[in-house]
Tab-separated table of C-alpha atoms in Angstrom:
chain	number	residue	atom	x	y	z
A	1	LEU	CA	11.344	-13.659	5.410
A	2	GLN	CA	9.628	-16.228	7.611
A	3	GLU	CA	12.089	-15.584	10.484
A	4	ALA	CA	11.704	-11.823	10.076
A	5	VAL	CA	7.806	-12.121	10.265
A	6	TYR	CA	7.959	-14.355	13.312
A	7	TRP	CA	10.432	-12.038	15.000
A	8	ALA	CA	8.147	-9.067	14.296
A	9	ILE	CA	5.149	-10.887	15.780
A	10	GLY	CA	7.134	-12.020	18.770
A	11	ASN	CA	8.376	-8.473	19.372
A	12	ASN	CA	4.968	-6.812	19.216
A	13	VAL	CA	5.487	-5.023	16.010
A	14	ASP	CA	2.407	-3.201	14.897
A	15	ILE	CA	3.054	-2.721	11.128
A	16	ILE	CA	5.061	-4.729	8.539
A	17	SER	CA	5.551	-2.776	5.196
A	18	THR	CA	6.952	-4.620	2.270
A	19	SER	CA	7.906	-3.513	-1.199
A	20	PHE	CA	9.240	-6.642	-3.025
A	21	GLY	CA	7.919	-9.248	-5.456
A	22	PHE	CA	8.381	-12.916	-5.896
A	23	TYR	CA	7.962	-14.380	-9.382
A	24	ASN	CA	6.683	-17.832	-10.310
A	25	VAL	CA	6.560	-18.857	-6.644
A	26	THR	CA	2.806	-19.037	-6.001
A	27	PRO	CA	-0.344	-18.937	-8.170
A	28	GLY	CA	-0.719	-15.139	-7.580
A	29	ASP	CA	-4.249	-15.654	-6.296
A	30	GLY	CA	-3.742	-14.969	-2.577
A	31	THR	CA	-2.901	-18.545	-1.756
A	32	GLY	CA	0.581	-20.021	-0.932
A	33	PHE	CA	3.460	-19.656	1.573
A	34	PHE	CA	3.612	-15.904	1.396
A	35	GLN	CA	-0.102	-15.583	2.073
A	36	ASP	CA	0.110	-17.947	4.947
A	37	LEU	CA	2.877	-15.514	6.509
A	38	VAL	CA	0.638	-12.504	5.943
A	39	GLN	CA	-2.332	-14.374	7.584
A	40	ASP	CA	-0.093	-15.381	10.524
A	41	ALA	CA	0.950	-11.698	11.087
A	42	ARG	CA	-2.731	-10.546	10.773
A	43	ALA	CA	-3.929	-13.061	13.290
A	44	ALA	CA	-1.399	-11.720	15.666
A	45	GLY	CA	-2.672	-8.175	15.184
A	46	VAL	CA	-0.038	-6.910	12.818
A	47	LEU	CA	-1.065	-4.612	9.926
A	48	TRP	CA	0.727	-5.840	6.796
A	49	ILE	CA	1.047	-3.296	3.932
A	50	THR	CA	2.419	-4.232	0.567
A	51	ALA	CA	3.256	-1.963	-2.336
A	52	ALA	CA	1.051	-2.394	-5.381
A	53	GLY	CA	1.769	-1.531	-9.033
A	54	ASN	CA	5.627	-1.434	-8.873
A	55	ASN	CA	5.971	-3.708	-11.858
A	56	ARG	CA	2.812	-2.674	-13.814
A	57	GLU	CA	4.735	-1.306	-16.769
A	58	GLN	CA	6.787	-4.599	-16.995
A	59	HIS	CA	3.707	-6.851	-16.809
A	60	TRP	CA	1.318	-8.423	-19.317
A	61	GLY	CA	-1.655	-10.655	-18.414
A	62	GLY	CA	-4.348	-12.464	-20.428
A	63	ILE	CA	-6.114	-15.497	-21.782
A	64	TYR	CA	-4.433	-17.628	-24.360
A	65	ASN	CA	-5.655	-16.703	-27.769
A	66	ASP	CA	-4.775	-18.697	-30.822
A	67	PRO	CA	-7.267	-17.628	-33.633
A	68	ASP	CA	-5.540	-19.595	-36.381
A	69	ASN	CA	-4.935	-22.641	-34.272
A	70	LEU	CA	-1.129	-22.813	-35.158
A	71	GLY	CA	0.012	-22.963	-31.641
A	72	SER	CA	1.165	-19.386	-30.707
A	73	HIS	CA	-0.718	-16.773	-28.608
A	74	TYR	CA	-1.837	-13.663	-30.416
A	75	PHE	CA	-1.411	-10.428	-28.280
A	76	ASN	CA	-4.293	-7.967	-29.041
A	77	GLY	CA	-5.406	-10.411	-31.784
A	78	THR	CA	-2.794	-9.105	-34.109
A	79	SER	CA	0.719	-10.395	-33.365
A	80	SER	CA	2.371	-13.575	-31.979
A	81	ILE	CA	5.321	-11.601	-30.658
A	82	ASN	CA	4.784	-9.058	-27.896
A	83	PHE	CA	7.755	-6.639	-28.255
A	84	PHE	CA	9.112	-4.456	-25.522
A	85	GLY	CA	8.256	-0.817	-26.047
A	86	PRO	CA	6.237	2.166	-24.618
A	87	GLY	CA	2.933	0.918	-25.842
A	88	ASP	CA	2.482	3.307	-28.801
A	89	GLY	CA	3.480	0.666	-31.411
A	90	SER	CA	7.157	1.362	-31.361
A	91	ALA	CA	9.790	-0.866	-29.803
A	92	TYR	CA	12.699	-0.052	-27.424
A	93	GLY	CA	16.255	-0.485	-28.939
A	94	ILE	CA	17.942	-2.622	-26.550
A	95	PRO	CA	21.850	-2.548	-26.702
A	96	ALA	CA	24.218	-5.507	-26.372
A	97	GLY	CA	25.126	-6.578	-22.905
A	98	TYR	CA	21.627	-5.862	-21.494
A	99	PRO	CA	20.001	-8.413	-19.190
A	100	ILE	CA	16.552	-9.545	-20.161
A	101	GLU	CA	14.440	-11.535	-17.490
A	102	ILE	CA	11.031	-12.853	-18.384
A	103	ARG	CA	8.806	-14.849	-15.855
A	104	MET	CA	5.557	-16.425	-16.976
A	105	ARG	CA	2.982	-18.360	-14.810
A	106	TRP	CA	-0.468	-19.530	-15.571
A	107	ASP	CA	-3.550	-20.869	-13.731
A	108	ASP	CA	-2.827	-24.588	-13.558
A	109	TRP	CA	-1.219	-25.095	-10.062
A	110	THR	CA	-3.405	-28.070	-9.053
A	111	ASP	CA	-2.569	-30.725	-11.692
A	112	VAL	CA	0.037	-28.901	-13.874
A	113	THR	CA	-1.070	-30.604	-17.098
A	114	GLN	CA	-1.343	-27.509	-19.338
A	115	ASP	CA	1.932	-27.229	-21.068
A	116	TYR	CA	3.134	-23.968	-22.607
A	117	ASP	CA	6.454	-22.600	-23.512
A	118	LEU	CA	8.116	-19.108	-23.617
A	119	LEU	CA	10.366	-17.832	-26.310
A	120	LEU	CA	12.379	-14.618	-26.610
A	121	TYR	CA	12.887	-13.051	-30.054
A	122	ARG	CA	15.263	-10.383	-31.507
A	123	TYR	CA	14.414	-8.255	-34.488
A	124	ARG	CA	17.227	-8.305	-37.114
A	125	THR	CA	18.281	-5.308	-39.218
A	126	ASP	CA	16.866	-7.298	-42.334
A	127	GLY	CA	13.374	-7.061	-40.793
A	128	ILE	CA	13.127	-10.658	-39.496
A	129	TRP	CA	12.350	-11.825	-35.971
A	130	VAL	CA	14.777	-14.564	-34.819
A	131	GLN	CA	14.710	-16.792	-31.736
A	132	ALA	CA	17.203	-15.584	-29.128
A	133	ALA	CA	16.332	-17.793	-26.028
A	134	SER	CA	13.547	-20.239	-24.863
A	135	SER	CA	12.153	-21.979	-21.870
A	136	TYR	CA	10.689	-25.409	-22.369
A	137	ASN	CA	9.726	-26.741	-18.876
A	138	ASP	CA	7.668	-29.884	-18.784
A	139	GLN	CA	4.023	-29.534	-17.457
A	140	ASN	CA	2.710	-33.033	-17.791
A	141	GLY	CA	1.483	-33.659	-14.217
A	142	GLY	CA	4.910	-34.936	-12.980
A	143	VAL	CA	5.897	-34.434	-9.377
A	144	GLY	CA	7.217	-31.127	-8.465
A	145	GLN	CA	6.308	-29.315	-11.713
A	146	ARG	CA	4.970	-25.797	-11.874
A	147	PRO	CA	2.987	-23.896	-14.461
A	148	THR	CA	5.988	-21.616	-15.067
A	149	GLU	CA	8.572	-20.711	-17.562
A	150	SER	CA	11.495	-18.296	-17.194
A	151	ILE	CA	14.084	-16.741	-19.432
A	152	PHE	CA	17.358	-15.080	-18.369
A	153	PHE	CA	19.197	-13.698	-21.351
A	154	THR	CA	22.020	-11.154	-21.874
A	155	THR	CA	21.710	-9.387	-25.362
A	156	THR	CA	24.685	-10.000	-27.636
A	157	ALA	CA	23.818	-8.357	-30.949
A	158	GLU	CA	23.716	-4.799	-32.030
A	159	THR	CA	20.986	-2.546	-30.480
A	160	SER	CA	17.769	-4.271	-31.465
A	161	ALA	CA	14.121	-4.684	-30.579
A	162	TYR	CA	13.175	-7.817	-28.494
A	163	GLY	CA	9.959	-9.442	-27.697
A	164	PHE	CA	8.450	-12.642	-26.368
A	165	MET	CA	6.122	-15.412	-27.694
A	166	ILE	CA	3.870	-17.903	-25.850
A	167	MET	CA	3.521	-21.311	-27.557
A	168	ARG	CA	1.162	-24.021	-26.644
A	169	ARG	CA	2.942	-27.289	-26.509
A	170	ASP	CA	0.186	-29.580	-25.114
A	171	SER	CA	-2.982	-28.281	-23.466
A	172	THR	CA	-6.691	-28.955	-23.285
A	173	ARG	CA	-7.715	-25.392	-22.426
A	174	ASN	CA	-6.844	-21.668	-22.884
A	175	VAL	CA	-5.173	-20.672	-19.591
A	176	ASN	CA	-4.775	-17.239	-18.032
A	177	PHE	CA	-1.088	-15.944	-18.105
A	178	GLU	CA	0.778	-13.510	-16.009
A	179	VAL	CA	4.193	-12.427	-17.589
A	180	PHE	CA	6.615	-10.110	-15.761
A	181	THR	CA	9.692	-8.533	-17.326
A	182	PRO	CA	11.365	-6.821	-14.407
A	183	THR	CA	14.570	-6.044	-16.196
A	184	VAL	CA	13.175	-4.579	-19.452
A	185	PRO	CA	14.238	-0.918	-19.827
A	186	HIS	CA	12.118	2.152	-19.818
A	187	LEU	CA	14.142	3.992	-22.509
């Protein structure tokens, strides 16, 4: 991308139009490597246009909320599992062999000391949610750490509902999360 941008600048391109997304690479607040490329292009007189909203239906964002202080975030104040569905209270039935990707980041990019984990759950036919996958990266201030968790999972069981959970491992404040699920179906 960097080579393409500098080629465009060097060849007097007037407009750069992009329609892609990067997950868990930057804070998502207009700072970082990608933003620096955009600023270089703008300084050279290039108009940079980026698509917005392509992943809106595969996104959740919000402040950590743990009303019972048991360590798990409550979505909409009622459930610790945010299941994939159309938003009307029903869940998608996701068949076996389907790839699920979940990317989570939060606002702790300076010190990286707020430690949260990401878990994927499957709803069994007997009415119980069981853990299917997890991401437990350390965020304790160590070198090179990022406030991110990611899950890449291929479903193996019968068609079932799936959802994710956010768990507090070790933190001193309620952070703001951005969660993207780019492979979740729109069934």
